[in-house]
PDB file of C-alpha atoms in Angstrom:
ATOM      1  CA  SER A  17       0.000   0.000   0.000  1.00 45.00           C
ATOM      2  CA  ASN A  18       1.651   3.188  -1.252  1.00 54.00           C
ATOM      3  CA  GLY A  19       5.114   1.641  -0.927  1.00 57.00           C
ATOM      4  CA  ARG A  20       4.834   1.302   2.862  1.00 60.00           C
ATOM      5  CA  SER A  21       5.868  -1.839   4.699  1.00 60.00           C
ATOM      6  CA  PHE A  22       4.959  -3.122   8.146  1.00 64.00           C
ATOM      7  CA  ASP A  23       6.670  -5.580  10.434  1.00 81.00           C
ATOM      8  CA  LEU A  24       4.656  -8.366  12.052  1.00 81.00           C
ATOM      9  CA  THR A  25       4.445  -6.816  15.514  1.00 86.00           C
ATOM     10  CA  THR A  26       3.501  -3.370  14.241  1.00 84.00           C
ATOM     11  CA  SER A  27       0.818  -4.946  12.050  1.00 83.00           C
ATOM     12  CA  LEU A  28      -0.652  -7.164  14.789  1.00 88.00           C
ATOM     13  CA  LEU A  29      -0.756  -4.784  17.739  1.00 89.00           C
ATOM     14  CA  PRO A  30      -3.739  -2.726  16.514  1.00 88.00           C
ATOM     15  CA  LEU A  31      -5.668  -5.977  16.016  1.00 90.00           C
ATOM     16  CA  LEU A  32      -4.935  -7.133  19.562  1.00 91.00           C
ATOM     17  CA  GLU A  33      -5.908  -3.904  21.340  1.00 89.00           C
ATOM     18  CA  SER A  34      -9.656  -3.562  21.879  1.00 86.00           C
ATOM     19  CA  ALA A  35      -9.421   0.233  21.540  1.00 87.00           C
ATOM     20  CA  THR A  36      -8.121  -0.005  17.977  1.00 90.00           C
ATOM     21  CA  ALA A  37      -9.447  -3.399  16.807  1.00 92.00           C
ATOM     22  CA  GLY A  38     -13.030  -2.136  16.594  1.00 92.00           C
ATOM     23  CA  ASN A  39     -12.097   0.431  13.980  1.00 91.00           C
ATOM     24  CA  TRP A  40      -9.079  -1.158  12.311  1.00 90.00           C
ATOM     25  CA  SER A  41      -7.985   0.117   8.914  1.00 87.00           C
ATOM     26  CA  CYS A  42      -6.515  -2.388   6.483  1.00 85.00           C
ATOM     27  CA  PRO A  43      -3.239  -0.930   5.161  1.00 80.00           C
ATOM     28  CA  PHE A  44      -3.527  -2.879   1.888  1.00 85.00           C
ATOM     29  CA  PHE A  45      -7.179  -2.299   0.930  1.00 90.00           C
ATOM     30  CA  GLU A  46      -7.456   0.965   2.887  1.00 90.00           C
ATOM     31  CA  VAL A  47     -10.860  -0.108   4.226  1.00 93.00           C
ATOM     32  CA  ARG A  48     -12.057  -0.058   7.852  1.00 92.00           C
ATOM     33  CA  PHE A  49     -13.144  -3.300   9.559  1.00 89.00           C
ATOM     34  CA  ASP A  50     -14.459  -4.149  13.022  1.00 93.00           C
ATOM     35  CA  MET A  51     -11.851  -6.709  14.123  1.00 92.00           C
ATOM     36  CA  GLY A  52     -12.851  -6.504  17.790  1.00 90.00           C
ATOM     37  CA  TRP A  53     -14.935  -9.681  17.632  1.00 91.00           C
ATOM     38  CA  ILE A  54     -12.037 -11.909  16.531  1.00 90.00           C
ATOM     39  CA  GLY A  55     -10.352 -14.272  18.989  1.00 88.00           C
ATOM     40  CA  TRP A  56      -6.715 -14.892  18.142  1.00 88.00           C
ATOM     41  CA  VAL A  57      -4.751 -18.127  18.522  1.00 88.00           C
ATOM     42  CA  MET A  58      -1.091 -17.984  17.571  1.00 88.00           C
ATOM     43  CA  THR A  59       1.626 -20.588  17.725  1.00 87.00           C
ATOM     44  CA  SER A  60       5.368 -20.306  18.095  1.00 87.00           C
ATOM     45  CA  ASN A  61       8.163 -22.817  18.383  1.00 82.00           C
ATOM     46  CA  ASP A  62       9.986 -20.505  20.797  1.00 87.00           C
ATOM     47  CA  TYR A  63       7.943 -17.734  22.417  1.00 88.00           C
ATOM     48  CA  ARG A  64      11.116 -16.228  23.905  1.00 90.00           C
ATOM     49  CA  GLN A  65      11.992 -14.863  20.476  1.00 91.00           C
ATOM     50  CA  LEU A  66       8.780 -12.845  20.267  1.00 90.00           C
ATOM     51  CA  PRO A  67       8.885  -9.115  21.051  1.00 91.00           C
ATOM     52  CA  ALA A  68       7.689  -7.945  24.491  1.00 92.00           C
ATOM     53  CA  PRO A  69       4.739  -5.871  23.175  1.00 90.00           C
ATOM     54  CA  LEU A  70       3.313  -8.952  21.481  1.00 90.00           C
ATOM     55  CA  LEU A  71       3.899 -11.160  24.540  1.00 91.00           C
ATOM     56  CA  SER A  72       2.163  -8.648  26.828  1.00 90.00           C
ATOM     57  CA  ARG A  73      -0.997  -8.859  24.708  1.00 89.00           C
ATOM     58  CA  CYS A  74      -0.804 -12.598  24.001  1.00 88.00           C
ATOM     59  CA  PRO A  75       0.460 -14.334  27.122  1.00 89.00           C
ATOM     60  CA  PRO A  76       1.932 -17.693  26.126  1.00 91.00           C
ATOM     61  CA  LEU A  77       0.428 -21.001  27.148  1.00 91.00           C
ATOM     62  CA  LYS A  78       3.300 -23.430  27.447  1.00 88.00           C
ATOM     63  CA  LEU A  79       2.413 -26.944  26.347  1.00 87.00           C
ATOM     64  CA  ARG A  80       4.549 -29.960  27.021  1.00 89.00           C
ATOM     65  CA  PRO A  81       5.686 -31.982  24.039  1.00 90.00           C
ATOM     66  CA  PRO A  82       3.657 -35.140  23.382  1.00 94.00           C
ATOM     67  CA  SER A  83       5.041 -38.318  24.935  1.00 95.00           C
ATOM     68  CA  LEU A  84       6.264 -41.212  22.812  1.00 96.00           C
ATOM     69  CA  GLU A  85       3.087 -43.145  23.616  1.00 97.00           C
ATOM     70  CA  GLU A  86       0.919 -40.173  22.608  1.00 97.00           C
ATOM     71  CA  LEU A  87       2.834 -39.885  19.321  1.00 97.00           C
ATOM     72  CA  ILE A  88       2.404 -43.607  18.677  1.00 98.00           C
ATOM     73  CA  ASP A  89      -1.331 -43.428  19.471  1.00 98.00           C
ATOM     74  CA  PHE A  90      -1.679 -40.467  17.113  1.00 98.00           C
ATOM     75  CA  GLY A  91       0.222 -42.322  14.363  1.00 98.00           C
ATOM     76  CA  LEU A  92      -1.917 -45.440  14.713  1.00 98.00           C
ATOM     77  CA  GLN A  93      -5.155 -43.448  14.766  1.00 98.00           C
ATOM     78  CA  GLN A  94      -4.215 -41.380  11.722  1.00 98.00           C
ATOM     79  CA  GLY A  95      -2.792 -44.436   9.959  1.00 97.00           C
ATOM     80  CA  GLY A  96      -6.164 -46.136  10.386  1.00 97.00           C
ATOM     81  CA  LYS A  97      -7.972 -43.106   8.982  1.00 97.00           C
ATOM     82  CA  ARG A  98      -5.611 -43.052   6.006  1.00 96.00           C
ATOM     83  CA  GLY A  99      -5.962 -46.786   5.370  1.00 96.00           C
ATOM     84  CA  ILE A 100      -2.308 -47.553   6.047  1.00 97.00           C
ATOM     85  CA  SER A 101      -1.675 -51.300   6.327  1.00 96.00           C
ATOM     86  CA  GLU A 102      -0.955 -53.048   9.603  1.00 96.00           C
ATOM     87  CA  PRO A 103       2.635 -53.947   8.582  1.00 96.00           C
ATOM     88  CA  SER A 104       3.327 -50.277   7.761  1.00 96.00           C
ATOM     89  CA  SER A 105       1.780 -49.168  11.058  1.00 97.00           C
ATOM     90  CA  GLU A 106       3.877 -51.708  12.963  1.00 97.00           C
ATOM     91  CA  ALA A 107       7.015 -50.525  11.156  1.00 96.00           C
ATOM     92  CA  MET A 108       6.202 -46.929  12.086  1.00 97.00           C
ATOM     93  CA  VAL A 109       5.749 -47.847  15.763  1.00 97.00           C
ATOM     94  CA  GLU A 110       9.011 -49.824  15.813  1.00 97.00           C
ATOM     95  CA  THR A 111      10.871 -46.964  14.123  1.00 96.00           C
ATOM     96  CA  LEU A 112       9.502 -44.449  16.631  1.00 96.00           C
ATOM     97  CA  ARG A 113      10.433 -46.660  19.599  1.00 96.00           C
ATOM     98  CA  ARG A 114      13.976 -47.210  18.310  1.00 95.00           C
ATOM     99  CA  ALA A 115      14.475 -43.546  17.438  1.00 94.00           C
ATOM    100  CA  SER A 116      13.328 -42.518  20.916  1.00 93.00           C
ATOM    101  CA  LEU A 117      16.286 -44.406  22.379  1.00 93.00           C
ATOM    102  CA  HIS A 118      18.684 -42.090  20.546  1.00 92.00           C
ATOM    103  CA  THR A 119      16.917 -38.726  20.461  1.00 88.00           C
ATOM    104  CA  SER A 120      14.228 -36.699  22.169  1.00 81.00           C
ATOM    105  CA  GLN A 121      13.555 -34.772  18.952  1.00 85.00           C
ATOM    106  CA  ILE A 122      10.604 -36.901  17.805  1.00 92.00           C
ATOM    107  CA  SER A 123       7.638 -34.652  17.163  1.00 93.00           C
ATOM    108  CA  LEU A 124       4.149 -34.679  15.726  1.00 95.00           C
ATOM    109  CA  ARG A 125       5.684 -33.379  12.513  1.00 94.00           C
ATOM    110  CA  THR A 126       7.939 -36.479  12.398  1.00 95.00           C
ATOM    111  CA  VAL A 127       4.951 -38.809  12.737  1.00 97.00           C
ATOM    112  CA  ILE A 128       3.006 -36.948  10.043  1.00 97.00           C
ATOM    113  CA  ARG A 129       5.977 -37.267   7.670  1.00 96.00           C
ATOM    114  CA  MET A 130       6.148 -41.004   8.407  1.00 97.00           C
ATOM    115  CA  LEU A 131       2.427 -41.342   7.654  1.00 97.00           C
ATOM    116  CA  ASP A 132       2.820 -39.391   4.413  1.00 97.00           C
ATOM    117  CA  LEU A 133       5.705 -41.634   3.359  1.00 95.00           C
ATOM    118  CA  ALA A 134       3.781 -44.822   4.204  1.00 96.00           C
ATOM    119  CA  GLU A 135       0.839 -43.544   2.182  1.00 95.00           C
ATOM    120  CA  ARG A 136       3.040 -42.788  -0.827  1.00 94.00           C
ATOM    121  CA  LEU A 137       4.834 -46.145  -0.641  1.00 93.00           C
ATOM    122  CA  GLU A 138       1.587 -48.082  -0.368  1.00 94.00           C
ATOM    123  CA  ALA A 139       0.031 -46.149  -3.258  1.00 91.00           C
ATOM    124  CA  GLY A 140       2.252 -47.867  -5.799  1.00 82.00           C
ATOM    125  CA  PRO A 141       5.591 -47.755  -7.530  1.00 78.00           C
ATOM    126  CA  VAL A 142       7.584 -44.561  -7.456  1.00 61.00           C
ATOM    127  CA  THR A 143       8.050 -43.052 -10.911  1.00 66.00           C
ATOM    128  CA  GLN A 144      10.790 -40.682 -11.939  1.00 64.00           C
TER     129      GLN A 144
END
């Protein structure tokens, strides 16, 4: 909008303050909106890197990482929904258990990637 740029914090703060959210002006479309009715949910891998003004308006809720058993349960549940075979599901569980002996870096993202790979492999031959 008119060659202006905005950083994330500067752009979000008016949306998070009730005094300004009700009469917020979009810098791109240059139109006013009532944004006061919106509830915001934001995620961050490391909230400590967020600027103080943003943290003061969005106090972080710190969640513990899922346990190995929770990750396995998630993988089995999603594998069932995706129609992944029992041998593939068993291989995923075994891989997760073995990996957990060597690292604590197993995440939901890891399990989703494993499910995606199992789905692709079961879909048929890989073509190049």
